[in-house]
Coordinates of C-alpha atoms in Angstrom, one line a residue:
X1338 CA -81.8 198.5 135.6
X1339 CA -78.2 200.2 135.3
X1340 CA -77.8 201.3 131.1
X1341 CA -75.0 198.7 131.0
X1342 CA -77.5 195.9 131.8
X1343 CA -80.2 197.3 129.7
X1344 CA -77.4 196.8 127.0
X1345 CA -76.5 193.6 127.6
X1346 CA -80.8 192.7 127.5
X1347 CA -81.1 194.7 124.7
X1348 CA -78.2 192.7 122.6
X1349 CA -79.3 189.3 124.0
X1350 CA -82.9 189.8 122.4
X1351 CA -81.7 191.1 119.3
X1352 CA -79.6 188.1 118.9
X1353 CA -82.8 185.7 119.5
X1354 CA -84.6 187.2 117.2
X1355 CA -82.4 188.3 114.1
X1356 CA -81.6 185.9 111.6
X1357 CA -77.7 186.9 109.7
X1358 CA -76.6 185.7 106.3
X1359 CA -74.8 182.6 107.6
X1360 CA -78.7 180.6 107.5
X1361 CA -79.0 181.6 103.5
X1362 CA -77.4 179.4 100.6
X1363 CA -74.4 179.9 99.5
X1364 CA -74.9 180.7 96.2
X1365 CA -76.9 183.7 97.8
X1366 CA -74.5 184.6 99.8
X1367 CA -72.3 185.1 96.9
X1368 CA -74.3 186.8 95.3
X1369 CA -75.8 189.2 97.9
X1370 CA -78.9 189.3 96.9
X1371 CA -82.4 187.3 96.3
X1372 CA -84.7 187.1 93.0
X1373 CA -87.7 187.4 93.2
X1374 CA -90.7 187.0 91.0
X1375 CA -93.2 189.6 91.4
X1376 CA -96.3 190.4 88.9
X1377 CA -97.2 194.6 89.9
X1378 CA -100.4 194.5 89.1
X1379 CA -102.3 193.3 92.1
X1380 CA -102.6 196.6 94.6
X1381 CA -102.5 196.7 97.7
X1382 CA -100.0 194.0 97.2
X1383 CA -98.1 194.8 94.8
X1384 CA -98.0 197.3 92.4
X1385 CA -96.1 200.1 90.4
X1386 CA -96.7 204.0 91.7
X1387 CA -98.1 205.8 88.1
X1388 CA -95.9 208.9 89.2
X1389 CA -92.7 207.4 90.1
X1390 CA -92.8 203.6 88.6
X1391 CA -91.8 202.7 91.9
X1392 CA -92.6 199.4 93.6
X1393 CA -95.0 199.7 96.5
X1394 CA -97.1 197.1 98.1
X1395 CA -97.7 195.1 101.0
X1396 CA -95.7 192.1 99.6
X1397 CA -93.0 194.9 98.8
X1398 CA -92.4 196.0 102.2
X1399 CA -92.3 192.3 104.0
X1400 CA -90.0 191.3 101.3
X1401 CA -87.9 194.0 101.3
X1402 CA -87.9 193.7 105.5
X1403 CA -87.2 189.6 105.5
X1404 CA -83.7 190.4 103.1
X1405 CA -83.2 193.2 105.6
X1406 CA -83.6 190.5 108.3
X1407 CA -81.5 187.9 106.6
X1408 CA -78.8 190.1 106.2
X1409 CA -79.3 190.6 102.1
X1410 CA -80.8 192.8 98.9
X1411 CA -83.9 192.4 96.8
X1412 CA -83.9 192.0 93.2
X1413 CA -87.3 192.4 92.2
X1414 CA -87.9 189.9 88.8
X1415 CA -91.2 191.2 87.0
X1416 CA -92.3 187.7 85.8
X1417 CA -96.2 186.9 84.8
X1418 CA -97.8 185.0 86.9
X1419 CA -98.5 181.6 84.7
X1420 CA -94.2 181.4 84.1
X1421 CA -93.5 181.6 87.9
X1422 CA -93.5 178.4 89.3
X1423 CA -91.3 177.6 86.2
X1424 CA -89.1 180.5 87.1
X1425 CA -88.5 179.0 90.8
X1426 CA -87.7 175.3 89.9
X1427 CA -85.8 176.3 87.1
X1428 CA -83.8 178.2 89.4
X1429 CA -84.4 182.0 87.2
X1430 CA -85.3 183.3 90.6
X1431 CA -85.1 182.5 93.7
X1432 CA -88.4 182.6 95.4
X1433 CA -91.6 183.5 94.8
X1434 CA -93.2 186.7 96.6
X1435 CA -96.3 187.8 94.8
X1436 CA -100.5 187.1 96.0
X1437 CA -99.7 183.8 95.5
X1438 CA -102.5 181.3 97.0
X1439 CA -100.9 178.4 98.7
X1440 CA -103.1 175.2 97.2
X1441 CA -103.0 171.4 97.1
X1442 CA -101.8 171.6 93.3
X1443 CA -98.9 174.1 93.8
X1444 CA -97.5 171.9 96.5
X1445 CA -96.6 169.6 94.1
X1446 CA -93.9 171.8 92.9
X1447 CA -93.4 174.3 95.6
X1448 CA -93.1 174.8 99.3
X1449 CA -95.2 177.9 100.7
X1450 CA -93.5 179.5 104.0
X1451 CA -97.7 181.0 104.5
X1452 CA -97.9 184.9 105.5
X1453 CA -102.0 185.8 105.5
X1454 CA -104.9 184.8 105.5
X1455 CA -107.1 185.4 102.1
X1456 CA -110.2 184.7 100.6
X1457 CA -112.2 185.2 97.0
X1458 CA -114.7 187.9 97.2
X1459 CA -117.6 188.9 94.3
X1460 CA -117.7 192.8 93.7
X1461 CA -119.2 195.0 91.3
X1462 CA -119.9 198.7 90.2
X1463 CA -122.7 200.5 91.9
X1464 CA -124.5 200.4 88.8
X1465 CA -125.6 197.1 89.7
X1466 CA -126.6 197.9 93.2
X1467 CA -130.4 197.3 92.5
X1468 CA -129.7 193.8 90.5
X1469 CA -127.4 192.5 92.7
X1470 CA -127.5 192.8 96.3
X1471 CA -127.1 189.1 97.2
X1472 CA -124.3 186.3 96.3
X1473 CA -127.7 184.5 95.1
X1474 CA -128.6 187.5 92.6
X1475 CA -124.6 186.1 91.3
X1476 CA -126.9 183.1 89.6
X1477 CA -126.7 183.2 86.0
X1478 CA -124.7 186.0 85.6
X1479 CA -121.2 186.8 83.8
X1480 CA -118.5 187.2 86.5
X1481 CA -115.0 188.1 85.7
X1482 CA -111.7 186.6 87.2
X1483 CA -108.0 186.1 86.0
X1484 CA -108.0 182.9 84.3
X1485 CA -104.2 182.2 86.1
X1486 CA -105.6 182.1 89.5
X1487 CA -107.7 179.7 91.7
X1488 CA -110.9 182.0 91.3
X1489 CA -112.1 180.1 88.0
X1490 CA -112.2 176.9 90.1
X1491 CA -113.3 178.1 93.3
X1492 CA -116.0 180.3 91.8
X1493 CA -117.4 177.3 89.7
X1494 CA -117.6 175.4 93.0
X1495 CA -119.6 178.0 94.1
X1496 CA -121.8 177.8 91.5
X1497 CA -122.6 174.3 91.8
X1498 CA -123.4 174.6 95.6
X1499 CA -125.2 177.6 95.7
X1500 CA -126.5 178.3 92.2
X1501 CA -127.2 174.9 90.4
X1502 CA -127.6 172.6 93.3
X1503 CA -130.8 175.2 93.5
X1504 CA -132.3 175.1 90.6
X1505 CA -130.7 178.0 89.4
X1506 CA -128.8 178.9 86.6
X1507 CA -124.9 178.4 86.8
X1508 CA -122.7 181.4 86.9
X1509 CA -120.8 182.2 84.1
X1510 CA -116.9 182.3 84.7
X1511 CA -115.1 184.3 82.5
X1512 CA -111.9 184.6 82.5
X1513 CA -109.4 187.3 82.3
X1514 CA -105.9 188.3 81.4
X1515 CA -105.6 189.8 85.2
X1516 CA -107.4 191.8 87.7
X1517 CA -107.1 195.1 85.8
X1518 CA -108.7 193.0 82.7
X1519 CA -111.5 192.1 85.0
X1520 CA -112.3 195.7 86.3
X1521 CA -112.1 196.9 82.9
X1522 CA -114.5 194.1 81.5
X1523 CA -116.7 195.4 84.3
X1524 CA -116.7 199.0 83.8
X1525 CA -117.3 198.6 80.5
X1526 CA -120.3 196.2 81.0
X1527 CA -118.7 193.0 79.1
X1528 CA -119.3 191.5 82.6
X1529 CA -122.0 191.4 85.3
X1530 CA -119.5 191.5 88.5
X1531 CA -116.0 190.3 89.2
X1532 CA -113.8 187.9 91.6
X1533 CA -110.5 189.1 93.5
X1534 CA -108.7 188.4 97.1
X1535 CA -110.5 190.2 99.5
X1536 CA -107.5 192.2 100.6
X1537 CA -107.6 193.7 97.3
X1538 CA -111.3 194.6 97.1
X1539 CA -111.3 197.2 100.1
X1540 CA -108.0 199.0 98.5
X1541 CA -110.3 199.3 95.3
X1542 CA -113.6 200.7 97.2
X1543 CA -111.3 203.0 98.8
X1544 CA -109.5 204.1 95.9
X1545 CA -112.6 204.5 93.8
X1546 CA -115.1 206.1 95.8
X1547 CA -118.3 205.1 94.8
X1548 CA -117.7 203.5 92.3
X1549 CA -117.6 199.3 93.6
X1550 CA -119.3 197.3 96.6
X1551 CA -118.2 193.5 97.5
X1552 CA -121.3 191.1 97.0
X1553 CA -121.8 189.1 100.9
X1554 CA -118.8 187.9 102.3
X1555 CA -115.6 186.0 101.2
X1556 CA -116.5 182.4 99.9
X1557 CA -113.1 180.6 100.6
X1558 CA -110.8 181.0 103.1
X1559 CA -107.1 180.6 101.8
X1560 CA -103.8 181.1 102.7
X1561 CA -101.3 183.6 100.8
X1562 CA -97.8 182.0 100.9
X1563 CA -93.8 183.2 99.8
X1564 CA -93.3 180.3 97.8
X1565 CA -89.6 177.7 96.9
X1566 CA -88.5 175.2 95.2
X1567 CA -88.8 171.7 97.2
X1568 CA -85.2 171.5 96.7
X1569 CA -84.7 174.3 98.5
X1570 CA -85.1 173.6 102.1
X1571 CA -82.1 175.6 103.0
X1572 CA -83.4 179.3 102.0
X1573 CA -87.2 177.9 102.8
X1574 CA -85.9 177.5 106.6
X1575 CA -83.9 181.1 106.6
X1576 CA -87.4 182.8 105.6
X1577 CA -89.3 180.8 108.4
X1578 CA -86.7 182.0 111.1
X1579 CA -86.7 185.7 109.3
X1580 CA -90.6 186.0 109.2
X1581 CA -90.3 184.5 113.2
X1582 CA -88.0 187.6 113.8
X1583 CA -90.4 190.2 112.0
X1584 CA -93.5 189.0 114.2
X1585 CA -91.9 189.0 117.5
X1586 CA -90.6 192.5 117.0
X1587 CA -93.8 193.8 116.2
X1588 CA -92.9 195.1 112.0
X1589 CA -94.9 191.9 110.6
X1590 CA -98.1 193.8 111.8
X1591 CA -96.9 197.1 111.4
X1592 CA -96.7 196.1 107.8
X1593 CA -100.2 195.2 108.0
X1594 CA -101.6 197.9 109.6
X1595 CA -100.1 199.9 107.3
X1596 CA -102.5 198.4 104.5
X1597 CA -105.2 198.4 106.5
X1598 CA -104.9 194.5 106.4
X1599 CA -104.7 193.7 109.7
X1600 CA -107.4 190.9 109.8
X1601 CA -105.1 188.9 107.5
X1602 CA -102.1 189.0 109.0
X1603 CA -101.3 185.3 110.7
X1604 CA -100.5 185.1 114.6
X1605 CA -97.8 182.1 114.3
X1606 CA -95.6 180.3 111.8
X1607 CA -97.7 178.4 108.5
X1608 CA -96.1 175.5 106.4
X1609 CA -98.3 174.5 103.4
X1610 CA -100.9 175.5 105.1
X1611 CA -100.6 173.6 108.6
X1612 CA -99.6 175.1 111.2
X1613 CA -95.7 174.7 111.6
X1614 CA -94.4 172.1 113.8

């Protein structure tokens, strides 16, 4: 191939896959940039580096590289989690871009544009290795979770399948102000073992050397999703062709890798958690 073809191939699969500023609401447009929430308290997804206060995070660097894609800036909107779905259909921000599980009860306020696969996991401190060794050994003890999630629901389904529907006593869901809460209610013995995604519960083992082990494996399988306003179809569409672009050039996984999440990361397109159309 003559370097005047390989130009003309090269510009003809860039133009396939990029997605400009034209797809994006006007009102963004105008603007030149996109707000959204964020909570940084949730690594390796999101959080804020001790030395620098700088953003970092898995949900950082795909939401920094679909503006890039779109053609358009961040403006990161530290917003807690309870206020967020507010924040969208309020129109305060734009979009929300932070751990956010994409469930049957959020759909009825928001679209999800789906980016990984998830899951709740149990963990606790090694001090417990001998006590708990089993998601059984979980029966009748205190386990931790942020109350704003989906763990205190999904964790008392659990219980009822696996713990009471045994004759065994139910476990006791207690929830916290966050995930930090939860590993400090653990550490300092307030609780028996705690509940976060497992994509976060690696990061911690990792970070903390021997200091935590998950309990079995994850007990749900969810989906993690960007979520928008129903009303806003327009900028929902722009971040499905934008996260289309980022996969078929390879920097959706990169991302990924980089976190050593690659097992989460999706292989196609996910609306509300169906396969898009």
């Amino acid at each position: 191939m003559t370097k005047a073809l390989a130009l003309i191939a090269a510009v003809a699969a860039f133009t396939a896959t990029s997605v400009s500023a034209e797809g994006l609401p006007e009102r963004i447009k105008t603007a030149g940039k996109i707000i959204i929430a964020n909570t940084p308290n949730y690594p390796p997804m999101e959080y804020k580096d001790p030395a620098t206060n700088e953003l970092k995070g898995l949900d950082i660097d795909l939401g920094l590289a679909l503006a890039k894609q779109l053609g358009t800036k961040v403006e990161w909107s530290d917003i807690g989690f309870e206020q967020m779905v507010s924040s969208v259909t309020t129109g305060r921000v734009d979009l929300i871009h932070s751990g956010m599980t994409d469930t049957e009860k959020r759909r009825d306020a928001l679209e999800f544009v789906d980016y990984m696969r998830s899951g709740a996991q149990f963990y606790t401190t090694m001090n417990h290795k001998d006590a708990i060794k089993t998601e059984a050994d979980l029966c009748g003890k205190s386990v931790g979770m942020s109350r704003r999630t989906t763990f205190p629901d999904e964790t008392a389904k659990w219980s009822a399948a696996n713990c009471e529907a045994k004759g065994l006593p139910a476990v006791k869901v207690v929830g916290t102000e966050g995930s930090a809460d939860a590993r400090t209610q653990l550490k300092q013995g307030r609780v028996d073992a705690a509940v976060q995604g497992s994509e976060t519960v690696p990061y911690l083992i990792a970070l903390e050397k021997d200091a935590y082990y998950s309990v079995g494996k994850p007990f749900t399988a969810v989906y993690q999703g960007i979520g928008f306003s129903k009303k806003d179809t327009e900028l929902r569409d722009a971040y499905v062709g934008a996260l289309k672009a980022l996969m078929a050039s390879g920097e959706y996984k990169a991302i990924f890798a980089k976190y050593g999440l690659e097992d989460a990361a999706l292989e196609g397109i996910y609306l509300n958690g169906a396969p898009a159309k």
